[in-house]
C-alpha atoms as a printed R data frame, in Angstrom:
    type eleno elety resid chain resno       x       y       z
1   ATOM     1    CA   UNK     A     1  74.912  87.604  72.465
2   ATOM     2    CA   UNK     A     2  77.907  86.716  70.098
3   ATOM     3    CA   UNK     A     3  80.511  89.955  70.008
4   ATOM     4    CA   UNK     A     4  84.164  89.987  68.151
5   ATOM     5    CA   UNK     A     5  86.568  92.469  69.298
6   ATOM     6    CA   UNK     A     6  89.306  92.986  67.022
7   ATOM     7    CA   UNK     A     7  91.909  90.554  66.437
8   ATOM     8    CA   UNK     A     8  90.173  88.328  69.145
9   ATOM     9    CA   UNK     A     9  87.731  85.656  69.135
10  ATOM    10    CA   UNK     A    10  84.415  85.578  69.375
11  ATOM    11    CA   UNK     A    11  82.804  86.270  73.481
12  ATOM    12    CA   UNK     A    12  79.578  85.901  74.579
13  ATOM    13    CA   UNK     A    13  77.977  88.273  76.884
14  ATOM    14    CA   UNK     A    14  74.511  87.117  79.445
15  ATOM    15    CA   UNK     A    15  72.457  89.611  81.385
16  ATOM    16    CA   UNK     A    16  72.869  88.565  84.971
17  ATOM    17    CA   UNK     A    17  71.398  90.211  88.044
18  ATOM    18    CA   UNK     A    18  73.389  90.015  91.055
19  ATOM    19    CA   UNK     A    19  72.409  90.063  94.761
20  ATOM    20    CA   UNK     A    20  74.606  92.576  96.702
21  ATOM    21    CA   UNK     A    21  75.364  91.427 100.381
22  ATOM    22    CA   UNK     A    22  71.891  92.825 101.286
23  ATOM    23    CA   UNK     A    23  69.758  91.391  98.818
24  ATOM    24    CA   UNK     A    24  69.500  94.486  96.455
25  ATOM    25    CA   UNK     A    25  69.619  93.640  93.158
26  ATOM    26    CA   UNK     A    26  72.553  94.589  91.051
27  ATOM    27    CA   UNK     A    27  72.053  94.532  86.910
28  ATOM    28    CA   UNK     A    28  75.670  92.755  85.578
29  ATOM    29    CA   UNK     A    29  76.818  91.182  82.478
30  ATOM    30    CA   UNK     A    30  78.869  87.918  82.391
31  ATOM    31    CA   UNK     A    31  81.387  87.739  79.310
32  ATOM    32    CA   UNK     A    32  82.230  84.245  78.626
33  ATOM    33    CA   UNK     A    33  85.433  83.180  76.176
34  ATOM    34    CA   UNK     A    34  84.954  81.073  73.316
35  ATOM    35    CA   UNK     A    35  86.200  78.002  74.867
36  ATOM    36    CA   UNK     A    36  85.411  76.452  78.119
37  ATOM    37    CA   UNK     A    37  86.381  75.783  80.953
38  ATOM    38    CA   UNK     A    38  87.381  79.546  81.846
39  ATOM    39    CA   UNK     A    39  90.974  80.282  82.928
40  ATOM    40    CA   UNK     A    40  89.645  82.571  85.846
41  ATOM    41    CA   UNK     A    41  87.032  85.130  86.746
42  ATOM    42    CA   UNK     A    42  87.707  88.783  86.631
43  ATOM    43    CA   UNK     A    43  85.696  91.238  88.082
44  ATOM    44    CA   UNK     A    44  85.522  94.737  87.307
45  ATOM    45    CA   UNK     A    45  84.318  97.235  89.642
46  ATOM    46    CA   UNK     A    46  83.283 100.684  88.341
47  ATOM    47    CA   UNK     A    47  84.014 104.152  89.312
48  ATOM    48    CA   UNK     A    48  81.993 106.675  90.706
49  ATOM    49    CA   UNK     A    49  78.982 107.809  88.271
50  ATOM    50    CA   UNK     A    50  80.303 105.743  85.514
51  ATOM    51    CA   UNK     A    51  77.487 103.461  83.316
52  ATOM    52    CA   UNK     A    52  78.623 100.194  83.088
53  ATOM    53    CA   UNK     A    53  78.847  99.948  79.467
54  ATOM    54    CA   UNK     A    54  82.201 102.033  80.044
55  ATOM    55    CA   UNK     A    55  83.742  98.841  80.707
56  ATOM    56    CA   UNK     A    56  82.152  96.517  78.337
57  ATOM    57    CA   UNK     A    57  84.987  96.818  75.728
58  ATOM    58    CA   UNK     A    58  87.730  95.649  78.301
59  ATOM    59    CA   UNK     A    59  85.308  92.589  79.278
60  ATOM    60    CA   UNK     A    60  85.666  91.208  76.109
61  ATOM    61    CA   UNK     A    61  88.861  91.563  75.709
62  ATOM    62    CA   UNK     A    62  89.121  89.726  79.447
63  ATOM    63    CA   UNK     A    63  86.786  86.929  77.715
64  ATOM    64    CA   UNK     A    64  88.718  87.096  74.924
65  ATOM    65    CA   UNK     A    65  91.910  85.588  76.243
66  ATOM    66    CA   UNK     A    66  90.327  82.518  78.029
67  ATOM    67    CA   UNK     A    67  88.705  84.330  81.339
68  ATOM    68    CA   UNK     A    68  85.270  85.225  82.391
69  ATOM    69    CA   UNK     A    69  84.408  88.889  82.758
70  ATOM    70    CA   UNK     A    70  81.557  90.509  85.279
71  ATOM    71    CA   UNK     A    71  80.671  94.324  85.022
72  ATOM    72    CA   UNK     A    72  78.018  95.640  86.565
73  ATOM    73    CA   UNK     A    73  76.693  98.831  88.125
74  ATOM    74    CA   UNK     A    74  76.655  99.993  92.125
75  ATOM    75    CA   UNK     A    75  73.063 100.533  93.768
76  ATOM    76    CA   UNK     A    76  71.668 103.598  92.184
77  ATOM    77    CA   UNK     A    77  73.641 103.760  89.171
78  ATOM    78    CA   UNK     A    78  72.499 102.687  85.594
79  ATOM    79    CA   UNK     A    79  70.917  99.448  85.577
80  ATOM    80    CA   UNK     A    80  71.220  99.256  89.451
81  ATOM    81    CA   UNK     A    81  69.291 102.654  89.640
82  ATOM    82    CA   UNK     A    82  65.677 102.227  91.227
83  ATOM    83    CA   UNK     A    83  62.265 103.946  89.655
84  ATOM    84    CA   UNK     A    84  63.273 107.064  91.510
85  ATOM    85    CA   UNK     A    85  66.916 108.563  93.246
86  ATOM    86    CA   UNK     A    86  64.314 110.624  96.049
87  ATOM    87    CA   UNK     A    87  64.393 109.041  98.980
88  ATOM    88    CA   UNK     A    88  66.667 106.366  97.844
89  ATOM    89    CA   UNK     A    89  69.133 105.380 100.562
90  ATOM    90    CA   UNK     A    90  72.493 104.239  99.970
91  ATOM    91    CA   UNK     A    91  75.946 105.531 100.832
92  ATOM    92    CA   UNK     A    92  79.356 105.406  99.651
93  ATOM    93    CA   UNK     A    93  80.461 103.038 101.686
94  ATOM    94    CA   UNK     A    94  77.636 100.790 100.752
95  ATOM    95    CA   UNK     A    95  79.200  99.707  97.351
96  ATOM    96    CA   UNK     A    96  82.106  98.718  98.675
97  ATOM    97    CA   UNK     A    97  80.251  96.782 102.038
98  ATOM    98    CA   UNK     A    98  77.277  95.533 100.451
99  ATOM    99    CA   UNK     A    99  77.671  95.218  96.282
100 ATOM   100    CA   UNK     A   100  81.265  94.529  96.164
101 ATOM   101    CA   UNK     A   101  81.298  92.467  98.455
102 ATOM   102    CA   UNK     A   102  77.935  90.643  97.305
103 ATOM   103    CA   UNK     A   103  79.434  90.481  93.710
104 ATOM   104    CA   UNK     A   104  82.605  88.830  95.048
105 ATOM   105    CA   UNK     A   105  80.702  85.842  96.924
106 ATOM   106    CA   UNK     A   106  78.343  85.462  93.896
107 ATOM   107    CA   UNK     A   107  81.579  85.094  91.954
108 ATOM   108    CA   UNK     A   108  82.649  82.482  94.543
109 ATOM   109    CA   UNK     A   109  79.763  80.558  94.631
110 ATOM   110    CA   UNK     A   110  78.944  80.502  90.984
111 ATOM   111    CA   UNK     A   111  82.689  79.404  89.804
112 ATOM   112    CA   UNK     A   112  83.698  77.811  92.708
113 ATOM   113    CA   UNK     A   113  86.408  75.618  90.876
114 ATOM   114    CA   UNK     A   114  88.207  78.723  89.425
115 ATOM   115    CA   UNK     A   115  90.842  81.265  90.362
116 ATOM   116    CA   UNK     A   116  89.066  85.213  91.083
117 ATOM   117    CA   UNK     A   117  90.887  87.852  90.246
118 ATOM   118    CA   UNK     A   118  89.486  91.678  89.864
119 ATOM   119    CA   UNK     A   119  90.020  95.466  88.521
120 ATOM   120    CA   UNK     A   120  88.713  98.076  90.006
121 ATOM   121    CA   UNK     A   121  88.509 101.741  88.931
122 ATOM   122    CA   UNK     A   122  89.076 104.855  90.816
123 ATOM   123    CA   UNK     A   123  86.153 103.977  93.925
124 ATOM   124    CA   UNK     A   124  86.307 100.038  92.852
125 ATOM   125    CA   UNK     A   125  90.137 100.033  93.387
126 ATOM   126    CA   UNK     A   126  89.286 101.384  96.595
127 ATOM   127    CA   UNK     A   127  86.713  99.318  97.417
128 ATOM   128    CA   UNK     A   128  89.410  96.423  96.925
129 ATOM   129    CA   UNK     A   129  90.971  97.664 100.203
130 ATOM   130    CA   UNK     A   130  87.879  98.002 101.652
131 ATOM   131    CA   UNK     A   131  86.137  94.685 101.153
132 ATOM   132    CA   UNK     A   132  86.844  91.503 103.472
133 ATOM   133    CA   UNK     A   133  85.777  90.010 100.948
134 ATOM   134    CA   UNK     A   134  89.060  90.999  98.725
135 ATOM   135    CA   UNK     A   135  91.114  88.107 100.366
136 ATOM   136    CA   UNK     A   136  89.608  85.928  98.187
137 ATOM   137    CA   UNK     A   137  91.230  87.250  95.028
138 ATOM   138    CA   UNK     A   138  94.461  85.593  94.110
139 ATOM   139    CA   UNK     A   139  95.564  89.221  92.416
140 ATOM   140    CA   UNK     A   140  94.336  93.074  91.562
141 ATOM   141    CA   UNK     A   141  94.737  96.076  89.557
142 ATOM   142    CA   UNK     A   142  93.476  99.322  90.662
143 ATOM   143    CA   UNK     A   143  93.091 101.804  87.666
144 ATOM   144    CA   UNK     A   144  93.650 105.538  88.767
145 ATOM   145    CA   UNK     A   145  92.325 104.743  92.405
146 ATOM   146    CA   UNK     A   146  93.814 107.465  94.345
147 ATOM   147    CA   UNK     A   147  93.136 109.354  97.780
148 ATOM   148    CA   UNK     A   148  90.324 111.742  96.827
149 ATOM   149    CA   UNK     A   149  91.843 114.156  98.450
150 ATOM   150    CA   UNK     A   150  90.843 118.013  97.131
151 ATOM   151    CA   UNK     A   151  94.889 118.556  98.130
152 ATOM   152    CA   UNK     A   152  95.976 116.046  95.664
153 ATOM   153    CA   UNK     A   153  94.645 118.119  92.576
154 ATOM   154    CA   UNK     A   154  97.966 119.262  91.140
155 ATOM   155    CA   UNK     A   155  96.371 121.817  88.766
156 ATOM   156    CA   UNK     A   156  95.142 125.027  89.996
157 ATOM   157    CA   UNK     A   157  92.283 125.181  86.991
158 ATOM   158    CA   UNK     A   158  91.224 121.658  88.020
159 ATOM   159    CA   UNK     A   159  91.150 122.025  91.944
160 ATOM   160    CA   UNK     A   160  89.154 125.058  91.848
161 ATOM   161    CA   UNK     A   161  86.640 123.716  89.045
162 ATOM   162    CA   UNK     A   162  86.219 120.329  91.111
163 ATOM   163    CA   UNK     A   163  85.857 122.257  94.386
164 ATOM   164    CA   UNK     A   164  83.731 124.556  93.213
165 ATOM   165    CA   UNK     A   165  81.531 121.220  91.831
166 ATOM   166    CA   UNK     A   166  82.120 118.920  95.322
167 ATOM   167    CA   UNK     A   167  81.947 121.743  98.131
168 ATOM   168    CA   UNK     A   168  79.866 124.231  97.105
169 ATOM   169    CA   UNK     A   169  77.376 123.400  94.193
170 ATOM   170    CA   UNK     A   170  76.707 119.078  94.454
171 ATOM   171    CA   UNK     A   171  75.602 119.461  98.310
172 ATOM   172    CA   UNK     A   172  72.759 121.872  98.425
173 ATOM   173    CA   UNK     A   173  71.502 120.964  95.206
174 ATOM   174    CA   UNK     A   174  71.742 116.782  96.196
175 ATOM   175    CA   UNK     A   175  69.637 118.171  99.201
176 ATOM   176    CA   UNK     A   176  67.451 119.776  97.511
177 ATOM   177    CA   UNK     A   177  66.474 117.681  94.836
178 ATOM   178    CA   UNK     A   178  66.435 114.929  96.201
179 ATOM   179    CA   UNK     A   179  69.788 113.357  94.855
180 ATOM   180    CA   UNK     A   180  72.336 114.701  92.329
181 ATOM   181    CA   UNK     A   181  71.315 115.607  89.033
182 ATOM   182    CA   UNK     A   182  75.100 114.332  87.277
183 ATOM   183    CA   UNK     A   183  73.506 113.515  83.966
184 ATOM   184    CA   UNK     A   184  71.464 116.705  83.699
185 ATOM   185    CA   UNK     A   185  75.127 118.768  84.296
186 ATOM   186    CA   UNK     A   186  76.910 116.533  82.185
187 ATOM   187    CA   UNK     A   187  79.080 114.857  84.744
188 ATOM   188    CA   UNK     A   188  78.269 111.438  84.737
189 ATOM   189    CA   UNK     A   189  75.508 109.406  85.995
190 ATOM   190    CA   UNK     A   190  73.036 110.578  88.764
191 ATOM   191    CA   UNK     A   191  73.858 109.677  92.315
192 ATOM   192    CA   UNK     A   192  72.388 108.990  95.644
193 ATOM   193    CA   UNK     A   193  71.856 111.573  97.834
194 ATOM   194    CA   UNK     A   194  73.480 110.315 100.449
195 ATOM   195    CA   UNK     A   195  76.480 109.046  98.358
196 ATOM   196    CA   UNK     A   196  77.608 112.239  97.039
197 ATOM   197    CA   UNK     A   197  76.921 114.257 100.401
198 ATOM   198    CA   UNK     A   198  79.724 111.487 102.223
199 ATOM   199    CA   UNK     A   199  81.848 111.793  98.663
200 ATOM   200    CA   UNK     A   200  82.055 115.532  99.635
201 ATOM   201    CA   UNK     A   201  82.547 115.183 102.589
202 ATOM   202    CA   UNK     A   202  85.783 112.504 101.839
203 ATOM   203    CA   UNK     A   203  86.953 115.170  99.619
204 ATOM   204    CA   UNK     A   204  87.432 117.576 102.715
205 ATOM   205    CA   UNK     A   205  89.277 115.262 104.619
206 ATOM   206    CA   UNK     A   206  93.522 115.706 104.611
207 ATOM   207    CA   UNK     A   207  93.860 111.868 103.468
208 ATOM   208    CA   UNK     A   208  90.644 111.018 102.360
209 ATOM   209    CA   UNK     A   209  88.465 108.415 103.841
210 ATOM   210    CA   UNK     A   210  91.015 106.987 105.943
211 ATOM   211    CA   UNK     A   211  90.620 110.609 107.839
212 ATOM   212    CA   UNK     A   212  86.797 109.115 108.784
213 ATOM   213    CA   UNK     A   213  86.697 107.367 111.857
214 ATOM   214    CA   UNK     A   214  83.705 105.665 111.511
215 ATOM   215    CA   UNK     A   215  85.033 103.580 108.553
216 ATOM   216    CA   UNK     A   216  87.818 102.360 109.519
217 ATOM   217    CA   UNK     A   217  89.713 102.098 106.956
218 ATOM   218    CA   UNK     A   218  93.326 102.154 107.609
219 ATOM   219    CA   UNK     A   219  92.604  98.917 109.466
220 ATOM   220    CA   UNK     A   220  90.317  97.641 106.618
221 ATOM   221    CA   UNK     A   221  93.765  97.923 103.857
222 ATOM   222    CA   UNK     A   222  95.751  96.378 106.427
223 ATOM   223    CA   UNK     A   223  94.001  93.134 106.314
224 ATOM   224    CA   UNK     A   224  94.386  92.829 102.224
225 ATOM   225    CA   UNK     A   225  97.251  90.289 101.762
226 ATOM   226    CA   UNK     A   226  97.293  90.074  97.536
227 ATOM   227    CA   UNK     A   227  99.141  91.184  95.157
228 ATOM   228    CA   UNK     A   228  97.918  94.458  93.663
229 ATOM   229    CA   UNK     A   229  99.351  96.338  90.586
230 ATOM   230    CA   UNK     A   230  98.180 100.044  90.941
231 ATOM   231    CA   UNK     A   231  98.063 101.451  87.500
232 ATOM   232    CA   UNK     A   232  98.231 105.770  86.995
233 ATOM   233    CA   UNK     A   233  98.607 107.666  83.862
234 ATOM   234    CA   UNK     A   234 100.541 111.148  83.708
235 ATOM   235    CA   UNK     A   235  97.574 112.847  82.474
236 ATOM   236    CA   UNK     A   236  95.131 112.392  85.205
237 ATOM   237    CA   UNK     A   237  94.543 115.468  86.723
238 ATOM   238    CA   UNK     A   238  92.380 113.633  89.840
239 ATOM   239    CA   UNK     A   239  94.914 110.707  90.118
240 ATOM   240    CA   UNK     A   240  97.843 111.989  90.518
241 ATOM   241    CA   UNK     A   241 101.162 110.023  91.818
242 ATOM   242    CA   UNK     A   242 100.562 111.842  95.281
243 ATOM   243    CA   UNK     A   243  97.181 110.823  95.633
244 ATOM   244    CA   UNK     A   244  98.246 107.559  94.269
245 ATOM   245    CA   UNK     A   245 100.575 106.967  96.958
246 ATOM   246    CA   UNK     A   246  98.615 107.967 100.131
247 ATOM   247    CA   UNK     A   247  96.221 105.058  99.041
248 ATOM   248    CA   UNK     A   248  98.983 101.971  98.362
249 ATOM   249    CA   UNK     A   249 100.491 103.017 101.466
250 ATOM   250    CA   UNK     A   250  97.798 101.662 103.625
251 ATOM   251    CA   UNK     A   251  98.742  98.241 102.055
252 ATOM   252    CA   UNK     A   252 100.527  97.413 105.126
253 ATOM   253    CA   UNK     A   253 100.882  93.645 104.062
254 ATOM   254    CA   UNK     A   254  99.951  93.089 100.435
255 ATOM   255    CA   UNK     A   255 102.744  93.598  97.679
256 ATOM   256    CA   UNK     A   256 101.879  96.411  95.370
257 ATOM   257    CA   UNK     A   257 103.400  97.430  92.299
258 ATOM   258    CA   UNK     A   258 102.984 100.931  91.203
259 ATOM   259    CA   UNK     A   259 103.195 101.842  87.047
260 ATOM   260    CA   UNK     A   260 102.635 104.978  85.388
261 ATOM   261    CA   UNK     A   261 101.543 104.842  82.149
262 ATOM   262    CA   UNK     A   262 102.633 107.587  79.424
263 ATOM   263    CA   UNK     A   263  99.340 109.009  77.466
264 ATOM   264    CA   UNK     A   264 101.972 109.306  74.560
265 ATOM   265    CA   UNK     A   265 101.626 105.587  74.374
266 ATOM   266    CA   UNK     A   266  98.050 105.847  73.674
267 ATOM   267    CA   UNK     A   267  96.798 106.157  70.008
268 ATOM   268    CA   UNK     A   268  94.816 109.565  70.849
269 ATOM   269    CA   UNK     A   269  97.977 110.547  73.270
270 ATOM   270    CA   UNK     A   270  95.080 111.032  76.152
271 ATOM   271    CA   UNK     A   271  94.251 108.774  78.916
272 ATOM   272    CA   UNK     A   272  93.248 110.411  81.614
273 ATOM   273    CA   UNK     A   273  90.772 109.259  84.697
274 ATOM   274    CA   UNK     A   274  88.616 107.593  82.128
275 ATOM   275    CA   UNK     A   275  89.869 106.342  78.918
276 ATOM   276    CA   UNK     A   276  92.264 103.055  79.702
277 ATOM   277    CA   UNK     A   277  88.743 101.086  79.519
278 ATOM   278    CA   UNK     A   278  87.808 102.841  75.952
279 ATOM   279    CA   UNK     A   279  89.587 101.259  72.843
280 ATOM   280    CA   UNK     A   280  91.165 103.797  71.096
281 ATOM   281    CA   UNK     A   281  92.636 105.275  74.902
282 ATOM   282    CA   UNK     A   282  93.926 102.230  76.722
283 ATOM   283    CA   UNK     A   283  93.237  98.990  74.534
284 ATOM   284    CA   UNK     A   284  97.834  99.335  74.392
285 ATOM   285    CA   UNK     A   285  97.795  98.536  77.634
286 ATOM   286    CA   UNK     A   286  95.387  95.577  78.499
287 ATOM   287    CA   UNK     A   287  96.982  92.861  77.195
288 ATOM   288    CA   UNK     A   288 100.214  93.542  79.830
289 ATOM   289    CA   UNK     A   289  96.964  94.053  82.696
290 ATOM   290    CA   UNK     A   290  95.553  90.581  81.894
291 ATOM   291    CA   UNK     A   291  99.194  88.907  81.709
292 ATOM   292    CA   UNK     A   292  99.809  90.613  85.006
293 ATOM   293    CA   UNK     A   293  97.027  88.838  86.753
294 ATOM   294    CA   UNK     A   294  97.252  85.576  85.855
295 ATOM   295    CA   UNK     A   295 101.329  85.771  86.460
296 ATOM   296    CA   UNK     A   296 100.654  87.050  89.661
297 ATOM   297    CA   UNK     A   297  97.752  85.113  90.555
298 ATOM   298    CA   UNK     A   298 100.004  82.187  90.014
299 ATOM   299    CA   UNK     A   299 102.576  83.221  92.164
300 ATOM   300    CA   UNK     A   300  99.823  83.629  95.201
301 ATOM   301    CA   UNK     A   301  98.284  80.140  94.437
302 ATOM   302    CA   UNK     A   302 101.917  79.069  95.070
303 ATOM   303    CA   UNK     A   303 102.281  80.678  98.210
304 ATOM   304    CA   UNK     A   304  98.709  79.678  99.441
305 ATOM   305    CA   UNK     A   305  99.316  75.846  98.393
306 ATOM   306    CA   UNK     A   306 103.230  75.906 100.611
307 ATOM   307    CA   UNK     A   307 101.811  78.258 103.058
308 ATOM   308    CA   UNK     A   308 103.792  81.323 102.626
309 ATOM   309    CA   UNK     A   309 102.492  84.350 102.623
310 ATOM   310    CA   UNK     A   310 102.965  88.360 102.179
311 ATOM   311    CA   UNK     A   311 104.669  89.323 105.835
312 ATOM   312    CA   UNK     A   312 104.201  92.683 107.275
313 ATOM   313    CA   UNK     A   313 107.935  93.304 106.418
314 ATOM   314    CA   UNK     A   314 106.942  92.298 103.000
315 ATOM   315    CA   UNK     A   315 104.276  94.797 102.169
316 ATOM   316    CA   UNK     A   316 106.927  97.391 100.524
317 ATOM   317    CA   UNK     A   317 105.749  99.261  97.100
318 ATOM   318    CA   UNK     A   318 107.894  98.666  94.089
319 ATOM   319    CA   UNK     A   319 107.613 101.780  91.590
320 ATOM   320    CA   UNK     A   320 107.948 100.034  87.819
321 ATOM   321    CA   UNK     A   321 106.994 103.005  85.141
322 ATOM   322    CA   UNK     A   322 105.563 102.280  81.972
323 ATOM   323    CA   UNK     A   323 106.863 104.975  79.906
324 ATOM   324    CA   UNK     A   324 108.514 105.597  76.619
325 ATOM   325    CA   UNK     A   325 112.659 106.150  76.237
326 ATOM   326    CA   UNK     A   326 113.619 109.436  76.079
327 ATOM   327    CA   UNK     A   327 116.501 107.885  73.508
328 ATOM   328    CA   UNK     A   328 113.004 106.003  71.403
């Protein structure tokens, strides 16, 4: 399927289905650019609840300047979703161990010959912390991936709405239906049981899911030796530079830079969790993502070829805000 996105040329999107690490099949697009051979492959890993045509805008934009896009959905979600939720078993944690990770080996194996490179928002920037698999990449951006922390929730209206949603009303009705019913209370997609009982349950927890001991995953961002650009915008109410920075600190040895992003920027002035992937939201932004990546994806193929590498001394977090001039 031929698709133009404004003031770009012509991409080409193919249904794909994708074997997570497991064999479960995952339902995925592949944007290709105009011309071949590809600069790169980008994937882009979704957040939590979010259908995957969310990010089919940015994909061809990605195609659009020379690089081949992959969006897809996690286990349970949208085109990944089985016949029925009830009895379905899958956990958080599965996304990132088993269909992130299977998505970045199919990536590997398919376009062996060319650089990998992903985004990941909110859970998939997590998920680039906690994949092996993420040492592969020469570069990332994480888009509003914070701690989940309920403590992190700056606004008092927003904290008690959200815990109100994640303590006290998702858990007994995810047990008692069977799984939860997001679509049916207009908050996103429907979800796995089991994922949004161990959500909740992350949500409790002082510093997140690094607070669980039986993922691991202090030691799990440790390992991650990349460079990462963490992106956050100043009106997310869940993302918020606190949460923001108990997550990139666990980047013990991969460079990160941190920007925040004014809404102002934005032609609707609102960003939020959700809208740098929608046009009219975050389009501004993109083309500074993409030149991000392939800068620094050059600068870690250098490294790799002469055998440096990011020390642990190395793995400090530069803050670089995107924001307007008071003086503009």
């Amino acid at each position: 399927m031929g698709m133009r996105v404004p003031g770009s040329r012509i991409v080409t999107s193919l249904a794909v289905e994708i074997p997570a690490a497991d064999g479960y099949p995952l339902g995925a697009h592949a944007w290709y650019p105009e011309v071949l051979p590809a600069k790169g492959v980008v994937l882009i890993h979704p957040a939590t609840a979010v259908p995957e045509r969310l990010y089919f805008a940015f994909a061809q934009y990605v195609a659009s300047r020379g690089l081949i896009a992959v969006t897809y959905s996690y286990r349970g979600i949208d085109g990944s979703r089985p016949s029925s939720l009830r009895g379905f078993r899958a956990r958080m944690r599965d996304w990132a161990d088993l269909d992130v990770e299977g998505v970045t080996r199919w990536a590997c194996e398919c376009y062996p010959s060319l650089p990998l490179y992903a985004v990941g928002h909110s859970f998939g920037g997590h998920a680039i912390g906690l994949c092996e698999s993420s040492n592969l990449l020469r570069a990332a951006v994480q888009v509003a991936s914070h701690a989940g922390a309920m403590r992190v929730v700056r606004n008092r209206r927003e904290r008690t709405r959200v815990t109100l949603l994640m303590h006290w009303l998702a858990p007994p009705l995810a047990r008692l239906v069977g799984y939860m019913p997001g679509s049916r209370l207009g908050i996103g997609e429907d979800l796995p049981k089991d994922v949004l009982l161990e959500w909740s349950g992350w949500t409790r927890l002082p510093n997140y899911f690094f607070d669980d001991p039986t993922l691991d995953a202090e030691a799990r961002f440790a390992r991650v030796r990349l460079p990462i650009l963490s992106l956050g915008f100043d009106d997310d109410l869940w993302a918020t530079p606190m949460g923001l920075d108990i997550l990139v600190s666990r980047f013990r040895h991969a460079s990160v830079t941190r920007r925040e992003i004014s809404a102002s920027l934005s032609e609707t002035g609102a960003i939020g969790h959700m809208g740098y992937f929608r046009q009219r939201s975050g389009a501004f932004a993109w083309p500074e993502t993409v030149d991000w990546l392939l800068s620094a994806g050059a600068v870690s193929a250098g490294e790799r070829r002469t055998g440096a590498g990011v020390s642990a001394d190395d793995g400090m977090t530069a803050y670089d805000p995107l924001i307007p001039n008071p003086s503009d």
